[in-house]
XYZ file of C-alpha atoms in Angstrom:
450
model
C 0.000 0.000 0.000
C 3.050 2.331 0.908
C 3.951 1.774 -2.684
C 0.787 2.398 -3.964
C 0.699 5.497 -1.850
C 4.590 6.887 -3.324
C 3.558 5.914 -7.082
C 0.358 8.293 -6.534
C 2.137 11.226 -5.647
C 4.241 11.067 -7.995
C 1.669 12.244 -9.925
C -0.116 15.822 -8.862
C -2.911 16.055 -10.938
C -4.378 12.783 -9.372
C -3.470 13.335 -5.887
C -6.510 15.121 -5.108
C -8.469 13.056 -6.542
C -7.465 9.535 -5.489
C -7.783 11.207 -2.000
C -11.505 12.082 -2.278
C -12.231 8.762 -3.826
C -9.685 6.521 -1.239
C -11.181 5.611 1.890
C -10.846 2.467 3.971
C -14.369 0.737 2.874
C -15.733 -1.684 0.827
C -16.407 -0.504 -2.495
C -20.322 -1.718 -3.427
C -21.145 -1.764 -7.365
C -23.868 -0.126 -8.180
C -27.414 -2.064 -8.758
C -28.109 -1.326 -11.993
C -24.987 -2.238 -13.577
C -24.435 -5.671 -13.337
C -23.699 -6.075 -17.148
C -20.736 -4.322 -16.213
C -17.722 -6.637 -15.902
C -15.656 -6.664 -12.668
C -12.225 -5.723 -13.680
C -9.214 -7.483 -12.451
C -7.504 -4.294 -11.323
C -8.036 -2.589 -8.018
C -9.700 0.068 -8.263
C -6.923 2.410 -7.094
C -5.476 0.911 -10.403
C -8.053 1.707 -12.447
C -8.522 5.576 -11.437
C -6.402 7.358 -13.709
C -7.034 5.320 -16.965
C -11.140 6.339 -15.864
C -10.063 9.805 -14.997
C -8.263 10.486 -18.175
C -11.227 8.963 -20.492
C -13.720 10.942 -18.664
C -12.043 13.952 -19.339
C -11.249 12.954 -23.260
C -15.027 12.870 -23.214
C -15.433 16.509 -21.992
C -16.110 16.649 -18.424
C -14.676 18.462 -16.222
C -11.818 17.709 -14.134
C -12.979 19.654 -11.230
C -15.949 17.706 -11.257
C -14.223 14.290 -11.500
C -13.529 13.572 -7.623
C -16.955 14.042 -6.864
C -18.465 12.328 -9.439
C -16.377 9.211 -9.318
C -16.725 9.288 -5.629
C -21.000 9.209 -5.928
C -20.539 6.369 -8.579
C -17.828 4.281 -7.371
C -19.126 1.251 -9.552
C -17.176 3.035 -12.469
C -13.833 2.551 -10.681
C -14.711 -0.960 -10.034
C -15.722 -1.910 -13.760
C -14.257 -2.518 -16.957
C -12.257 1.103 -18.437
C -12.442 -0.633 -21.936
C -16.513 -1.338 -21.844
C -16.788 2.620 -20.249
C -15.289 3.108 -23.089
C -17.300 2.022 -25.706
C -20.467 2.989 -23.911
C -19.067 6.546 -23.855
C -18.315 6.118 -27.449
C -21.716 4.824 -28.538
C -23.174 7.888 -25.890
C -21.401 10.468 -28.189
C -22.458 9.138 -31.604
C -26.247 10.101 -30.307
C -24.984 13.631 -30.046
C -21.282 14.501 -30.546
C -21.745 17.861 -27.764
C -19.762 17.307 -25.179
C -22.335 19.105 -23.130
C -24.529 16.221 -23.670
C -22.008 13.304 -22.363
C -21.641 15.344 -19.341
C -25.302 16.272 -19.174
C -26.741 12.767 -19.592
C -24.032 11.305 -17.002
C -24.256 14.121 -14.256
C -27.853 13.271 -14.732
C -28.153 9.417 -15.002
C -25.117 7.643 -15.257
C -26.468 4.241 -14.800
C -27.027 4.602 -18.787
C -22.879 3.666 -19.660
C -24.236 0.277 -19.283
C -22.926 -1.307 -22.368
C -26.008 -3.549 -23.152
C -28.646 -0.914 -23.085
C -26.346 1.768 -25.430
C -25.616 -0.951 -27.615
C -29.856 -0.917 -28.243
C -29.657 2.308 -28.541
C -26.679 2.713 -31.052
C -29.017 2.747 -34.106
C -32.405 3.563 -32.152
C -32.047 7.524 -31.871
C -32.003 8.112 -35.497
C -34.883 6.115 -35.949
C -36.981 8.442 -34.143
C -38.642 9.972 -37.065
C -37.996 13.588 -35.551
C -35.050 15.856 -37.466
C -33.089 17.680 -34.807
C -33.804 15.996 -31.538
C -33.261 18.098 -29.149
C -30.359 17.124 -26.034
C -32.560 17.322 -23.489
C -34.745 15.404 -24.938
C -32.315 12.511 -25.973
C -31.153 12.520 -22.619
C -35.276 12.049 -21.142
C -35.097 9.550 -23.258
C -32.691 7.125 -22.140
C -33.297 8.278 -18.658
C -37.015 6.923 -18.308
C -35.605 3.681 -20.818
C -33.028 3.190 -18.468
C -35.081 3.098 -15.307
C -37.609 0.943 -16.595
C -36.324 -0.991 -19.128
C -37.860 -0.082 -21.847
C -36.568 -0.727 -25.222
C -36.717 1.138 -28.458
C -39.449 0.060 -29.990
C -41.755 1.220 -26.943
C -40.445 5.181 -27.257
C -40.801 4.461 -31.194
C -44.730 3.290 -30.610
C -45.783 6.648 -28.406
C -43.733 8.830 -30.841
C -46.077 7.328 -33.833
C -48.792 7.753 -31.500
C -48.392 11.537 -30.882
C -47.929 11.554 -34.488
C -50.953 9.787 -35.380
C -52.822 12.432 -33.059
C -52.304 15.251 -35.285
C -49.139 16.912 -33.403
C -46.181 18.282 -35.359
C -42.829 17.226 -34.388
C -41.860 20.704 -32.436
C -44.623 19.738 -30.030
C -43.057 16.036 -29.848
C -39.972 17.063 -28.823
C -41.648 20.021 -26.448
C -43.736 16.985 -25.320
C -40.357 14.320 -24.636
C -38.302 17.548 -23.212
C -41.329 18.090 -20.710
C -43.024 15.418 -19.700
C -40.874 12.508 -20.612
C -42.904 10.097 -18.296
C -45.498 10.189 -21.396
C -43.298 7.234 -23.217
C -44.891 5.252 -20.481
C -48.821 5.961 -21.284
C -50.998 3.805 -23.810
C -52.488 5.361 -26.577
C -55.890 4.869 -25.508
C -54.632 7.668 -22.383
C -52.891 10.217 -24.709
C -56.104 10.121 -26.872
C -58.486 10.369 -24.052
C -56.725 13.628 -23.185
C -57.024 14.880 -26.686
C -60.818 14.077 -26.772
C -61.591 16.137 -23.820
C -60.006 18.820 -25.237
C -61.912 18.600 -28.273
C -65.687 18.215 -25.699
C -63.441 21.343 -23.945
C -64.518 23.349 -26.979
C -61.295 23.564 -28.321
C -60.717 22.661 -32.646
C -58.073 19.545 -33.118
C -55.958 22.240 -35.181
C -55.791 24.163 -31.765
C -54.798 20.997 -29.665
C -51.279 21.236 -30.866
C -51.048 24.479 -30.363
C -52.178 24.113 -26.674
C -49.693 20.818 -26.014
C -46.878 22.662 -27.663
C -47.363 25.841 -25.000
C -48.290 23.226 -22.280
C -47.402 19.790 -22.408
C -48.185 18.975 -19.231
C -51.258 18.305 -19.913
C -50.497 14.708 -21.106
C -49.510 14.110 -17.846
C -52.641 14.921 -16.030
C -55.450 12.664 -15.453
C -58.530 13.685 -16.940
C -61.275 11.914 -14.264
C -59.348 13.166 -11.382
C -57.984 16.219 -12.165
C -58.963 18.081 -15.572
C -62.531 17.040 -15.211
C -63.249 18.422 -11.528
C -61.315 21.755 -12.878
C -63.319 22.362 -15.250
C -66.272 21.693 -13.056
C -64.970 24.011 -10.746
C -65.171 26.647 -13.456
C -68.444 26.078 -13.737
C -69.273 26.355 -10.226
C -67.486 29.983 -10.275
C -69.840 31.236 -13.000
C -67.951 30.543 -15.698
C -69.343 29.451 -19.079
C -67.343 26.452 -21.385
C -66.362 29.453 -24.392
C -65.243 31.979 -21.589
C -62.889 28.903 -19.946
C -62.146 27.748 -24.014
C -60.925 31.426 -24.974
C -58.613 31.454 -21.734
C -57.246 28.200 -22.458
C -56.583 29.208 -25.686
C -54.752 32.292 -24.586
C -52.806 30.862 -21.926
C -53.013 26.479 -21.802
C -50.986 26.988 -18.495
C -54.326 27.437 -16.912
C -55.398 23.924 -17.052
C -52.110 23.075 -14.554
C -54.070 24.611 -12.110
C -54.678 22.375 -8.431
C -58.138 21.994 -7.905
C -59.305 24.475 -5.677
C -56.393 26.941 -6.402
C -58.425 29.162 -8.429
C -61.167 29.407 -5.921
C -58.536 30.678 -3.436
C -57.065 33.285 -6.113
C -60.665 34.813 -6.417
C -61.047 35.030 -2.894
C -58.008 36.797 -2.543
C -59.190 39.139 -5.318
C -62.706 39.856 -3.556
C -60.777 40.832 -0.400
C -58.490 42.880 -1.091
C -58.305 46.759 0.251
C -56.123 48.980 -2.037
C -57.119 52.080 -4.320
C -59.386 51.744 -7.075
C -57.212 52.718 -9.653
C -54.827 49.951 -9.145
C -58.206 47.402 -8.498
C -59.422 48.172 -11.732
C -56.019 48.197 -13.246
C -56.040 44.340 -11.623
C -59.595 43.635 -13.231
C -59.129 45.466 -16.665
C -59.299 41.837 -18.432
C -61.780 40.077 -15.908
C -62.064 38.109 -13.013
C -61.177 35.064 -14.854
C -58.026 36.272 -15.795
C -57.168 38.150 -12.733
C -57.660 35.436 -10.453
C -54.621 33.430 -13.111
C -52.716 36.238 -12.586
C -52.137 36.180 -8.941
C -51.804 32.307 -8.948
C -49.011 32.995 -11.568
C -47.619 35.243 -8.692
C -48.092 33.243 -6.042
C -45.966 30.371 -7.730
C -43.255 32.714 -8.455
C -42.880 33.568 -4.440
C -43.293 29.906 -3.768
C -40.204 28.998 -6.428
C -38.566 31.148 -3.891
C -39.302 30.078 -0.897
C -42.283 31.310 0.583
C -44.937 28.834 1.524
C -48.284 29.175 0.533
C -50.081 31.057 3.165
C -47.234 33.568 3.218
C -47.417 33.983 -0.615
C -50.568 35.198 -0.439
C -50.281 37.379 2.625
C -47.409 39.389 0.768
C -49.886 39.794 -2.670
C -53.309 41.010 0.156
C -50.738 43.302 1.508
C -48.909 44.796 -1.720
C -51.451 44.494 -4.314
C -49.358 45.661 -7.165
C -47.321 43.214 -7.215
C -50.191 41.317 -9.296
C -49.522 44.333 -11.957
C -45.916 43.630 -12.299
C -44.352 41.254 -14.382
C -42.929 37.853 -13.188
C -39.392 39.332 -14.586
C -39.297 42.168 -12.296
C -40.639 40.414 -9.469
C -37.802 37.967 -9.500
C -35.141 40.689 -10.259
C -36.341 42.562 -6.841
C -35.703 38.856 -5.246
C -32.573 37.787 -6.662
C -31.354 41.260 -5.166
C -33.093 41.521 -2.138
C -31.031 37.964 -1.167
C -27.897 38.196 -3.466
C -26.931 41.502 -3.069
C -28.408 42.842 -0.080
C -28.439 39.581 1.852
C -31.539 39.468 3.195
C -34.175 36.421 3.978
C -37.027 36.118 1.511
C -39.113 35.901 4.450
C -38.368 39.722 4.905
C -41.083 40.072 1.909
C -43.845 38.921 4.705
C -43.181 41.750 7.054
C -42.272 44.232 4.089
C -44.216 43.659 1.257
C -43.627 46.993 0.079
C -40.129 45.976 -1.163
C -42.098 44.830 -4.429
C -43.914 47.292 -4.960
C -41.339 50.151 -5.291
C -39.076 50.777 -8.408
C -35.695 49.022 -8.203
C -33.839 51.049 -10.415
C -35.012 54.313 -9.032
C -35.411 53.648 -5.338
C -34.115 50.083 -4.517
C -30.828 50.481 -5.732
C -30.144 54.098 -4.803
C -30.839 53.763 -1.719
C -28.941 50.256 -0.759
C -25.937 52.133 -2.640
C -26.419 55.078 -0.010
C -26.590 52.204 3.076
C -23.305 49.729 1.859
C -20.936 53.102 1.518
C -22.048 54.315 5.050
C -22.069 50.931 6.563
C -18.398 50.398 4.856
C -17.424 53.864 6.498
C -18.559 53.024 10.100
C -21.724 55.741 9.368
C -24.130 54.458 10.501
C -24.758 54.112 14.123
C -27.570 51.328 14.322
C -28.014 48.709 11.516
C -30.887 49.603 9.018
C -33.507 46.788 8.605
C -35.182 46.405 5.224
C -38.537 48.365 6.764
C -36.360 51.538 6.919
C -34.751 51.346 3.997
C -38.076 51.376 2.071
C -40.811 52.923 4.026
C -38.787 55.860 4.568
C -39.989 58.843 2.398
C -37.923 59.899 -0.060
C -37.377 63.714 1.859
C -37.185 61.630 5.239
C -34.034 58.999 3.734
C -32.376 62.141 2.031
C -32.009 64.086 5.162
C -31.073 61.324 7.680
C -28.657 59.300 5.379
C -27.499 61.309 2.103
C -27.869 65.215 2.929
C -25.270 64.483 6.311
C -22.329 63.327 3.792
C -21.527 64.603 0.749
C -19.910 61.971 -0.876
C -23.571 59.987 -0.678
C -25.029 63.064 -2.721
C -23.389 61.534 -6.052
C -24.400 58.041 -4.813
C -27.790 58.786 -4.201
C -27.826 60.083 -7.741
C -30.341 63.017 -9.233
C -32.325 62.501 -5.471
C -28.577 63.502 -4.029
C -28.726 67.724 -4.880
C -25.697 67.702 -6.920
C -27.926 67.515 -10.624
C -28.773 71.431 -11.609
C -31.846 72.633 -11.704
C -33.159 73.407 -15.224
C -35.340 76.318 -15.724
C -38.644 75.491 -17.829
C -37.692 78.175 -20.548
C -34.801 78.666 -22.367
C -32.963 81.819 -20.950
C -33.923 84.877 -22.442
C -37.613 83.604 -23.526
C -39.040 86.304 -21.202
C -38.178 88.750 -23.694
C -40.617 87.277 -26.442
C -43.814 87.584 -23.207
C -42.960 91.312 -22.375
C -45.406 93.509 -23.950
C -44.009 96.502 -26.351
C -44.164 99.596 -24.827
C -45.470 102.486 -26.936
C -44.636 106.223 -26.534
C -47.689 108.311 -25.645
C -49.155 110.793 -27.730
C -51.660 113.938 -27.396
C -54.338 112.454 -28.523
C -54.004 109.442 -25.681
C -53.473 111.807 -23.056
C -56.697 114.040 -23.391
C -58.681 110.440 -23.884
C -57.446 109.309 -20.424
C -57.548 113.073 -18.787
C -60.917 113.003 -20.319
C -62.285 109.808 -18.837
C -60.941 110.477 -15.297
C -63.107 113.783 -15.357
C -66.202 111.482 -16.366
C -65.619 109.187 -13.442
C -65.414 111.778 -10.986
C-alpha cells in the first residue's frame, strides 16, 4: 500500500483526486450495472485510466472527484466497456455538453447492453433535430424501466398519429418525458376532452406545444373536476375555451387553487385605480394572474399562506411582471443579503421601483455601513418605508460623498429652468410712446368718473 501510496504522488494532478475517492471501505457496485464486468484491477489501479477517459469525453476535471466518488461502480468496472459505452453515448450527439449532461444526470445509462440498443435507435426516431434534453429524457425513463426502443418508437407514432407536429413532440419528450410510459388509448383520451373542452383539433397542438403537461394529467381526477370548478365559479365552457386558448398553463391549475385566487381578489383593500387596473381583463383572468404570482414567491421560498399574505398586503405586485418580481428577489437575497421571508413583514419591497429607489438607496446604506456611518443597523422596513425627503435628510444630505451616490435625489444635478434663458423677452409687452391724442382720452375719462 506504501507503494501504492509513493507511485500516486508522484503524480499531482491525481493526488486530489485519489484522496476524495480513497477511503478504507468496501467498495459496493452499483445495482443497476451488473452487465458491467468486474475488472481485475483494483480500483486504485483503475482511477487514472477512468479519470483520463472521462475527461477525453469533456467533463470536467474539477468535477471528477466528486463524481467518481458518488458512482464508485465506475472505478470498479471494466475502463475498456466505459469506453465504448461513452463512445456509442457520443455518436447520439457529438456535444460534449450532452455526455456530461446525460451522465451528471443518469449515469447508470454507460451500461454497455442498453447503449448498444440504442446505437441505431435515436435516429430512428422519425424527428429531425432531436433536441439534447430530450435525448437525454429519453434514455433516462428507458433506463429506469427498461424499456426498449421500440416502446419510445410506438408513443412517438402515436403523438404523431394524433395530429401533433414534431416541435410539439420534442416540447412533449423535453417536458413530460414520463409520457413514453402511457398507452395510446390515455394520450387520446386527453385529446378528446379537449376537443368536448370546446377547443378545434388544429388548436390541440397548439395548446400541447405551449403546455405539455397536460399529457400528464389525469382527466377523471384532475382536468374534469377543474373544469367543473369553473363552472361552479360562474364561468361558461367558451369563456374557460378562450382562456385556455390564450394561456393552456391554466389547465395546470390544483383543484381548488383558483377558488382561493378569487377570494383573494374579492378581499383585497387597495385604491381603485390599481383594483381596476387588476380587473381590466376580468375576473377570470385576474384570479390566473395572482396564482401565476403566487408560484413565483413559492419557487422562492415562501410557503403558501405567506405567498398570499405578501400579494393582500402589496397588491401591485399582481400588476408587475414575473421578470421584475424575481429581479427585486434575486437582489433583495444576493446583493443585499436578506431572507425572503423579509417580503412577509415588508411587502412593500415589491412594490417600489428598483432602479429608481431600490438600488439608490442600498448604494447610499453599503458606503455608510463600509465607512462606520451608521450608528444602528438599518432593517429592510427603513430602507423602504422611509420617504424619499425623510431617507435624504437622515442618510445622504449628512455626507456629501452619498449626494453623487444617491444620484439626481442627491442635490448635486442642476436645476433646469422650464424656458430657455432669455424667452421672457418674447412675453414682455411693447411699450409704446404716448401721444396727445391718448393723453386728453385718459384726462378726459378720469373727469367722467369723478
Amino acid at each position: 500500500m506504501a507503494m501504492l501510496i509513493r507511485n500516486i504522488k508522484t503524480r499531482p494532478p491525481f493526488l486530489l483526486l485519489f484522496r476524495s475517492i480513497y477511503a478504507p471501505v468496501h467498495f459496493i457496485p452499483y445495482p443497476n450495472s451488473q452487465s458491467f464486468s468486474t475488472a481485475p484491477k483494483s480500483h486504485q489501479k483503475n482511477l487514472i485510466p477512468v479519470s483520463n477517459l472521462f475527461q477525453r469525453y469533456g467533463f470536467p476535471p474539477s468535477e471528477l472527484p466528486h463524481f467518481l466518488k458518488k458512482n464508485q461502480f465506475l472505478l470498479n468496472s471494466n475502463t475498456p466497456e466505459i469506453e465504448k459505452s461513452l463512445k456509442i453515448l457520443s455518436s447520439l450527439n457529438p456535444s460534449q455538453d450532452f455526455v456530461v449532461s446525460v451522465l451528471c444526470s443518469c449515469p447508470s445509462v454507460l451500461e454497455l447492453e442498453f447503449l448498444e440498443k440504442w446505437q441505431l435507435g435515436i435516429s430512428e426516431l422519425g424527428i429531425s433535430n432531436v433536441s439534447i434534453i430530450a435525448i437525454r429524457n429519453i434514455l433516462e425513463v428507458s433506463r429506469k424501466y427498461d424499456l426498449k426502443p421500440d416502446d419510445v418508437f410506438r408513443c412517438i407514432k402515436c403523438l404523431k398519429r394524433l395530429g401533433f407536429r414534431e416541435n410539439t413532440v420534442t416540447r412533449v419528450l423535453e417536458a413530460v418525458p414520463m409520457v413514453i410510459m402511457s398507452s395510446e388509448e390515455k394520450i387520446r383520451g386527453k385529446t378528446e376532452f379537449l376537443i368536448r373542452l370546446g377547443i378545434q383539433k388544429k388548436e390541440i397542438d397548439q395548446v400541447v406545444c405551449s403546455f405539455p403537461g397536460i399529457l400528464a394529467f389525469g382527466v377523471e381526477n384532475r382536468l374534469k373536476p377543474l373544469i367543473d370548478e369553473f363552472e361552479d365559479l360562474g364561468y361558461s365552457l367558451s369563456e374557460v375555451r378562450r382562456e385556455v386558448i390564450r394561456d393552456p398553463r391554466i389547465l395546470g391549475l390544483e383543484n381548488g387553487e383558483f377558488s382561493q385566487c378569487l377570494k383573494l381578489l374579492k378581499s383585497l383593500r387597495c385604491r381603485l385605480p390599481i383594483k381596476e387596473n387588476i380587473f381590466r381583463h376580468g375576473a377570470f383572468r385576474a384570479g390566473y394572474e395572482v396564482k401565476i404570482r403566487v408560484d413565483c414567491l413559492r419557487k422562492h421560498g415562501l410557503i403558501y399562506r405567506e405567498a398570499f399574505t405578501v400579494l393582500w398586503k402589496e397588491p401591485r405586485v399582481i400588476l408587475y411582471e414575473i421578470e421584475e418580481i424575481e429581479k427585486k428577489i434575486e437582489f433583495l437575497v444576493q446583493e443585499m443579503e436578506f431572507d425572503v421571508q423579509c417580503l412577509v413583514e415588508v411587502p412593500e419591497y415589491l412594490g417600489v421601483h428598483l432602479g429608481k429607489q431600490i438600488v439608490p438607496r442600498f448604494n447610499v446604506i453599503k458606503h455608510l455601513r463600509s465607512i462606520g456611518g451608521l450608528g444602528d443597523e438599518v432593517g429592510l422596513r427603513d430602507l423602504i418605508k422611509l420617504s424619499r425627503l425623510r431617507f435624504y435628510n437622515r442618510y445622504v444630505k449628512p455626507y456629501s460623498e452619498c449626494k453623487q451616490i444617491y444620484g439626481r435625489f442627491g442635490g448635486g444635478s442642476e436645476v433646469r429652468s422650464r424656458h430657455p434663458v432669455g424667452m421672457w423677452k418674447l412675453f414682455k409687452p411693447q411699450n409704446h410712446p404716448k401721444s396727445n391724442e391718448d393723453s386728453r382720452n385718459i384726462k378726459s375719462y378720469m373727469e367722467s368718473l369723478a
